[in-house]
CSV table of C-alpha atoms and ligand atoms in Angstrom, one decimal:
chain,number,residue,atom,x,y,z
D,1,MET,CA,-7.7,25.3,-9.7
D,2,GLY,CA,-7.2,22.2,-12.2
D,3,ARG,CA,-5.4,19.3,-11.2
D,4,ILE,CA,-1.7,19.0,-12.2
D,5,ALA,CA,0.2,15.7,-12.7
D,6,TYR,CA,4.0,15.1,-13.3
D,7,VAL,CA,4.9,13.3,-16.3
D,8,ASN,CA,8.6,12.7,-17.2
D,9,GLY,CA,10.0,16.1,-16.2
D,10,ARG,CA,7.0,18.3,-16.8
D,11,TYR,CA,4.0,19.5,-14.7
D,12,VAL,CA,1.0,19.1,-17.0
D,13,PRO,CA,-2.8,19.4,-16.7
D,14,HIS,CA,-4.1,16.2,-15.3
D,15,ASP,CA,-6.8,15.6,-18.2
D,16,ARG,CA,-3.8,16.0,-20.7
D,17,ALA,CA,-1.1,13.9,-18.8
D,18,GLN,CA,-0.2,11.1,-21.2
D,19,VAL,CA,2.6,8.4,-21.5
D,20,HIS,CA,3.6,6.7,-24.8
D,21,ILE,CA,1.7,3.6,-26.0
D,22,GLU,CA,4.9,1.7,-25.9
D,23,ASP,CA,5.7,2.5,-22.2
D,24,ARG,CA,6.7,-0.9,-20.9
D,25,GLY,CA,4.6,-0.3,-17.9
D,26,TYR,CA,1.6,-0.1,-20.2
D,27,GLN,CA,2.6,-3.2,-22.2
D,28,PHE,CA,4.2,-5.5,-19.7
D,29,ALA,CA,3.5,-4.0,-16.2
D,30,ASP,CA,7.3,-3.6,-16.3
D,31,GLY,CA,7.3,-1.0,-13.4
D,32,VAL,CA,6.8,-0.2,-9.8
D,33,TYR,CA,4.9,2.2,-7.7
D,34,GLU,CA,4.5,3.8,-4.2
D,35,VAL,CA,1.5,5.6,-2.4
D,36,ILE,CA,2.4,8.0,0.3
D,37,ALA,CA,-0.3,9.7,2.6
D,38,VAL,CA,-0.3,13.3,3.0
D,39,HIS,CA,-1.6,14.4,6.4
D,40,LYS,CA,-2.1,17.9,7.6
D,41,GLY,CA,0.3,19.0,4.8
D,42,MET,CA,3.0,16.5,5.8
D,43,LEU,CA,4.1,13.3,4.0
D,44,VAL,CA,3.7,10.2,6.3
D,45,ASP,CA,6.7,7.8,6.5
D,46,ALA,CA,8.3,9.4,3.3
D,47,ASP,CA,11.8,8.0,3.7
D,48,PRO,CA,10.8,4.3,4.3
D,49,HIS,CA,8.3,4.5,1.2
D,50,LEU,CA,11.1,5.9,-0.9
D,51,ASP,CA,13.5,3.3,0.4
D,52,ARG,CA,11.0,0.6,-0.6
D,53,LEU,CA,10.8,2.3,-4.1
D,54,ASP,CA,14.5,2.1,-4.5
D,55,ARG,CA,14.4,-1.7,-3.5
D,56,SER,CA,11.6,-2.4,-5.9
D,57,LEU,CA,13.5,-0.7,-8.6
D,58,ARG,CA,16.9,-2.6,-7.7
D,59,GLU,CA,15.0,-6.0,-7.7
D,60,LEU,CA,13.7,-5.2,-11.3
D,61,ARG,CA,17.0,-3.7,-12.4
D,62,ILE,CA,15.3,-0.5,-13.4
D,63,ASP,CA,17.5,2.6,-13.0
D,64,GLN,CA,16.4,5.2,-10.5
D,65,PRO,CA,14.8,8.2,-12.4
D,66,MET,CA,16.3,10.7,-10.2
D,67,SER,CA,18.1,11.3,-6.8
D,68,ARG,CA,16.0,11.0,-3.5
D,69,ARG,CA,16.4,14.8,-3.1
D,70,ALA,CA,15.0,15.6,-6.6
D,71,LEU,CA,12.2,13.1,-6.0
D,72,MET,CA,11.2,14.9,-2.8
D,73,ALA,CA,11.4,18.2,-4.6
D,74,VAL,CA,8.8,17.0,-7.3
D,75,ILE,CA,6.6,15.5,-4.6
D,76,ARG,CA,6.6,18.7,-2.7
D,77,GLU,CA,6.1,20.8,-5.9
D,78,LEU,CA,3.1,18.6,-7.0
D,79,LEU,CA,1.4,18.9,-3.7
D,80,ARG,CA,1.9,22.7,-3.8
D,81,ARG,CA,0.6,23.1,-7.4
D,82,ASN,CA,-2.5,21.0,-6.4
D,83,GLY,CA,-2.9,22.6,-3.0
D,84,ILE,CA,-3.1,19.4,-1.2
D,85,ARG,CA,-2.7,19.0,2.5
D,86,GLN,CA,-4.8,15.9,3.0
D,87,GLY,CA,-4.6,13.0,0.6
D,88,ILE,CA,-2.0,10.8,-1.2
D,89,VAL,CA,0.8,11.1,-3.6
D,90,TYR,CA,1.0,8.3,-6.3
D,91,MET,CA,4.3,7.7,-8.0
D,92,GLN,CA,5.2,5.2,-10.8
D,93,VAL,CA,8.3,4.3,-12.4
D,94,THR,CA,8.4,2.1,-15.5
D,95,ARG,CA,11.5,0.7,-17.4
D,96,GLY,CA,10.4,3.3,-20.2
D,97,VAL,CA,9.4,3.3,-23.7
D,98,ALA,CA,10.8,0.9,-26.2
D,99,ARG,CA,9.5,-1.1,-29.2
D,100,ARG,CA,7.6,-4.0,-27.8
D,101,ASP,CA,10.0,-7.0,-27.1
D,102,HIS,CA,10.2,-9.0,-23.9
D,103,PRO,CA,13.8,-8.7,-23.0
D,104,PHE,CA,15.0,-5.4,-21.3
D,105,PRO,CA,15.7,-2.8,-24.0
D,106,LYS,CA,19.4,-2.1,-24.5
D,107,VAL,CA,18.7,1.6,-24.0
D,108,SER,CA,15.8,2.9,-22.1
D,109,VAL,CA,15.2,5.9,-19.8
D,110,PRO,CA,13.1,5.1,-16.7
D,111,ALA,CA,9.5,6.9,-16.9
D,112,LEU,CA,8.4,8.7,-13.8
D,113,VAL,CA,4.9,9.8,-13.3
D,114,MET,CA,3.2,11.3,-10.2
D,115,THR,CA,-0.2,12.3,-9.3
D,116,ALA,CA,-1.6,13.9,-6.2
D,117,SER,CA,-5.1,13.4,-4.9
D,118,ARG,CA,-7.2,15.0,-2.2
D,119,LYS,CA,-8.8,12.7,0.3
D,120,PRO,CA,-10.6,13.3,3.6
D,121,PRO,CA,-8.8,12.8,6.9
D,122,PRO,CA,-9.1,9.5,8.7
D,123,ASP,CA,-12.8,8.8,9.4
D,124,LEU,CA,-12.9,7.7,13.0
D,125,SER,CA,-16.5,6.3,12.8
D,126,VAL,CA,-14.9,3.3,11.5
D,127,LEU,CA,-13.9,2.6,15.1
D,128,GLU,CA,-17.6,2.2,15.9
D,129,THR,CA,-18.5,0.1,13.0
D,130,GLY,CA,-15.5,-1.7,11.4
D,131,LYS,CA,-15.5,-3.2,7.8
D,132,LYS,CA,-16.1,-6.6,6.4
D,133,ALA,CA,-13.5,-8.8,4.4
D,134,VAL,CA,-14.0,-11.8,2.4
D,135,THR,CA,-11.3,-14.5,1.6
D,136,VAL,CA,-10.2,-15.4,-1.9
D,137,PRO,CA,-7.3,-17.7,-3.2
D,138,ASP,CA,-4.1,-15.8,-3.7
D,139,ILE,CA,-3.4,-16.4,-7.3
D,140,ARG,CA,-0.4,-13.9,-7.4
D,141,TRP,CA,3.3,-14.6,-8.7
D,142,GLY,CA,6.2,-15.5,-6.5
D,143,ARG,CA,7.5,-11.9,-5.8
D,144,CYS,CA,4.8,-10.1,-4.1
D,145,ASP,CA,7.5,-8.2,-2.0
D,146,ILE,CA,8.1,-6.1,-5.0
D,147,LYS,CA,5.6,-3.3,-5.4
D,148,THR,CA,4.9,-3.7,-9.1
D,149,VAL,CA,2.1,-2.1,-11.1
D,150,GLY,CA,1.1,-5.8,-12.1
D,151,LEU,CA,-2.0,-5.8,-9.8
D,152,LEU,CA,-4.5,-7.8,-11.9
D,153,PRO,CA,-5.0,-10.4,-9.1
D,154,ASN,CA,-5.4,-7.7,-6.4
D,155,VAL,CA,-7.9,-5.9,-8.7
D,156,LEU,CA,-10.0,-9.1,-9.3
D,157,ALA,CA,-9.7,-9.8,-5.5
D,158,LYS,CA,-10.9,-6.1,-4.6
D,159,GLN,CA,-13.7,-6.4,-7.2
D,160,HIS,CA,-14.8,-9.6,-5.5
D,161,ALA,CA,-14.8,-7.9,-2.2
D,162,ARG,CA,-17.0,-5.0,-3.6
D,163,THR,CA,-19.5,-7.2,-5.3
D,164,SER,CA,-19.6,-9.2,-2.1
D,165,GLY,CA,-20.4,-6.0,0.0
D,166,ALA,CA,-17.1,-6.2,1.7
D,167,TYR,CA,-14.3,-3.7,2.0
D,168,GLU,CA,-11.3,-5.8,1.5
D,169,ALA,CA,-10.3,-9.4,0.2
D,170,TRP,CA,-7.9,-11.4,2.3
D,171,MET,CA,-6.0,-13.7,0.0
D,172,VAL,CA,-5.2,-17.3,1.2
D,173,ASP,CA,-2.4,-19.3,0.0
D,174,ALA,CA,-2.4,-23.1,-0.9
D,175,GLN,CA,-1.7,-24.1,2.7
D,176,GLY,CA,-4.7,-22.1,3.9
D,177,ASN,CA,-2.7,-19.2,5.4
D,178,VAL,CA,-3.7,-15.6,4.9
D,179,THR,CA,-1.0,-13.8,2.9
D,180,GLU,CA,-2.5,-10.2,3.0
D,181,GLY,CA,-5.3,-8.0,1.9
D,182,SER,CA,-5.7,-7.0,-1.9
D,183,SER,CA,-4.0,-3.6,-1.0
D,184,THR,CA,-3.4,-3.9,2.8
D,185,ASN,CA,-1.6,-6.1,5.3
D,186,ALA,CA,-3.6,-8.4,7.5
D,187,TRP,CA,-3.5,-8.7,11.4
D,188,ILE,CA,-5.5,-10.7,13.9
D,189,VAL,CA,-5.7,-10.9,17.8
D,190,THR,CA,-6.1,-14.5,18.6
D,191,ARG,CA,-8.6,-15.9,21.1
D,192,GLU,CA,-5.8,-16.1,23.7
D,193,GLY,CA,-5.2,-12.2,23.2
D,194,GLN,CA,-2.0,-12.4,21.1
D,195,LEU,CA,-1.5,-10.0,18.2
D,196,VAL,CA,-0.4,-11.9,15.0
D,197,THR,CA,0.6,-10.8,11.6
D,198,ARG,CA,2.5,-12.9,8.8
D,199,PRO,CA,6.2,-12.3,8.6
D,200,THR,CA,7.5,-10.5,5.5
D,201,GLY,CA,8.9,-12.7,2.7
D,202,ASN,CA,8.3,-13.0,-1.0
D,203,GLU,CA,4.6,-13.7,-0.4
D,204,ILE,CA,3.6,-10.3,0.9
D,205,LEU,CA,4.4,-6.7,0.4
D,206,SER,CA,6.4,-5.4,3.5
D,207,GLY,CA,4.0,-2.6,4.3
D,208,ILE,CA,5.3,0.7,5.6
D,209,THR,CA,2.2,1.1,7.8
D,210,ARG,CA,2.8,-2.5,9.0
D,211,ALA,CA,6.3,-1.6,10.2
D,212,SER,CA,5.2,1.6,11.8
D,213,VAL,CA,2.4,-0.1,13.6
D,214,MET,CA,4.9,-2.8,14.7
D,215,ASP,CA,7.0,-0.2,16.4
D,216,LEU,CA,4.0,1.1,18.1
D,217,VAL,CA,3.0,-2.4,19.2
D,218,LYS,CA,6.4,-2.8,20.8
D,219,ARG,CA,6.2,0.7,22.4
D,220,GLU,CA,2.6,-0.2,23.7
D,221,GLY,CA,4.0,-3.6,25.1
D,222,ILE,CA,1.3,-5.6,23.3
D,223,ASP,CA,1.8,-9.3,23.2
D,224,PHE,CA,2.8,-10.0,19.5
D,225,VAL,CA,4.2,-12.7,17.2
D,226,GLU,CA,4.9,-12.6,13.6
D,227,ARG,CA,3.8,-16.0,12.0
D,228,PRO,CA,1.4,-17.3,9.4
D,229,PHE,CA,-2.2,-17.7,10.4
D,230,THR,CA,-4.9,-19.6,8.6
D,231,ALA,CA,-8.3,-18.2,7.3
D,232,GLU,CA,-10.0,-20.4,9.8
D,233,GLU,CA,-7.9,-19.1,12.8
D,234,ALA,CA,-8.8,-15.4,11.6
D,235,LYS,CA,-12.5,-16.3,11.7
D,236,GLN,CA,-12.2,-17.3,15.2
D,237,ALA,CA,-10.1,-14.5,16.2
D,238,ARG,CA,-11.0,-11.9,18.9
D,239,GLU,CA,-10.1,-9.1,16.6
D,240,ALA,CA,-8.8,-8.4,13.1
D,241,PHE,CA,-7.6,-5.4,11.2
D,242,ILE,CA,-5.8,-4.2,8.3
D,243,THR,CA,-3.0,-1.7,7.7
D,244,SER,CA,-2.0,0.5,4.6
D,245,ALA,CA,-1.0,4.0,3.8
D,246,THR,CA,-4.5,4.8,2.9
D,247,SER,CA,-6.5,2.7,5.3
D,248,TYR,CA,-4.3,3.4,8.3
D,249,VAL,CA,-5.3,0.9,11.0
D,250,LEU,CA,-8.8,-0.3,10.0
D,251,PRO,CA,-10.9,-2.7,12.1
D,252,ILE,CA,-12.4,-5.9,10.3
D,253,VAL,CA,-15.5,-7.0,12.1
D,254,GLN,CA,-16.5,-9.9,9.8
D,255,ILE,CA,-14.7,-12.3,7.6
D,256,ASP,CA,-16.9,-14.2,5.1
D,257,ASP,CA,-19.9,-15.2,7.2
D,258,ALA,CA,-17.9,-15.4,10.4
D,259,VAL,CA,-18.5,-12.3,12.9
D,260,ILE,CA,-15.2,-11.3,14.6
D,261,GLY,CA,-15.3,-11.0,18.4
D,262,ASN,CA,-18.5,-9.3,19.3
D,263,GLY,CA,-18.9,-7.7,16.0
D,264,LYS,CA,-17.5,-4.5,17.0
D,265,PRO,CA,-13.9,-3.1,16.7
D,266,GLY,CA,-11.6,-4.5,19.3
D,267,THR,CA,-9.5,-2.7,21.7
D,268,ILE,CA,-6.2,-3.4,20.2
D,269,ALA,CA,-7.2,-2.2,16.8
D,270,ARG,CA,-8.6,1.1,18.5
D,271,THR,CA,-5.4,1.6,20.7
D,272,LEU,CA,-3.2,1.1,17.5
D,273,LEU,CA,-5.3,3.4,15.4
D,274,GLN,CA,-4.9,6.2,17.9
D,275,ALA,CA,-1.3,5.5,18.2
D,276,TYR,CA,-0.8,5.6,14.5
D,277,LEU,CA,-2.7,8.8,14.2
D,278,ALA,CA,-0.2,10.4,16.6
D,279,HIS,CA,2.7,8.8,14.6
D,280,MET,CA,1.3,10.4,11.4
D,281,GLU,CA,1.6,13.8,13.1
D,282,GLY,CA,4.7,13.2,15.0
D,283,ALA,CA,7.5,10.9,14.3
D,284,GLY,CA,6.3,9.8,10.9
D,285,ALA,CA,5.6,13.3,9.6
D,286,SER,CA,8.1,15.1,7.2
D,287,ARG,CA,7.4,18.3,5.2
T,301,PDD,N1,-1.3,-0.6,-1.1
T,301,PDD,N2,-0.2,-5.2,0.6
T,301,PDD,C1,-0.5,-4.8,-0.6
T,301,PDD,C2,-0.7,-5.8,-1.7
T,301,PDD,C3,-0.7,-3.5,-0.9
T,301,PDD,O1,-0.8,-3.0,-2.3
T,301,PDD,C4,-0.4,-2.5,0.0
T,301,PDD,C5,-0.4,-0.9,-0.2
T,301,PDD,C6,0.0,-2.8,1.4
T,301,PDD,C7,0.2,-2.0,2.5
T,301,PDD,O2,1.6,-1.3,2.4
T,301,PDD,P1,1.6,0.2,3.0
T,301,PDD,O3,1.5,0.1,4.4
T,301,PDD,O4,3.1,0.4,2.7
T,301,PDD,O5,0.7,1.2,2.3
T,301,PDD,C8,0.0,-4.3,1.6
T,301,PDD,C9,-1.4,0.7,-1.6
T,301,PDD,C10,-1.9,1.7,-0.5
T,301,PDD,C11,-2.1,0.9,-2.9
T,301,PDD,O6,-2.0,-0.1,-3.7
T,301,PDD,O7,-2.9,1.8,-3.2
């Protein structure tokens, strides 16, 4: 069965799915996106992801392309047509097509494209090994809370991670504090055993996985605080991990040259991954 994409009202073969050259997403990165995980045929945390999509659109004053109900129907139909029970749905909304000019066009119809990809289920062997992160300066703009398709600094950071043999890049602001990963939120467990993650604000994306994990942290009664932490503190931490819709809860065992804890994933990351897997199949799941 060939892959099918959704483009502005039509389901089309993936290799022939196209948008106009003057789509403002293409020319100005004038658009937003969401990635929702599909696990055992269910969408994970669909409502919070679509709430965040609405917020991103509102912040950029792009009209909603369709109602929540209609959007959910397209998502389900796309998954059905692609036969996907394990993977991700990617959706992107741009301000639409208009003759190239910086100000918002007087008339434009938001453009919606969607793809669905197959992806294997969570690889639990990562709980034995963990992954490496490297630090990079955070060179992004002042509204990282909006999930825009303008991801060039994130792309450069991730590429730096890859060429350094690392899985993720942790971005560091001018004060030396870690903002977030290039496509994940960052967490540490301090030497004293307290779980720490940076508070939401304009400097980071308010991760949906972050929010779900935070609920699990409260339920498990884990000692926790939201505050900025420096790259140096992270390197001396007992544990480190990242969260995202596609990485779930993923232990980090090395940051730059510093080995975290004993070089193995820690107990809090393990506990939270197990709890998150249960959440994916339980409270977070919707058809
Ligand atoms: N990235 N921070 C950034 C910069 C991100 O791009 C993402 C998600 C996150 C985690 O957010 P969530 O838990 O809602 O997935 C944090 C997606 C997965 C991506 O760009 O592919």
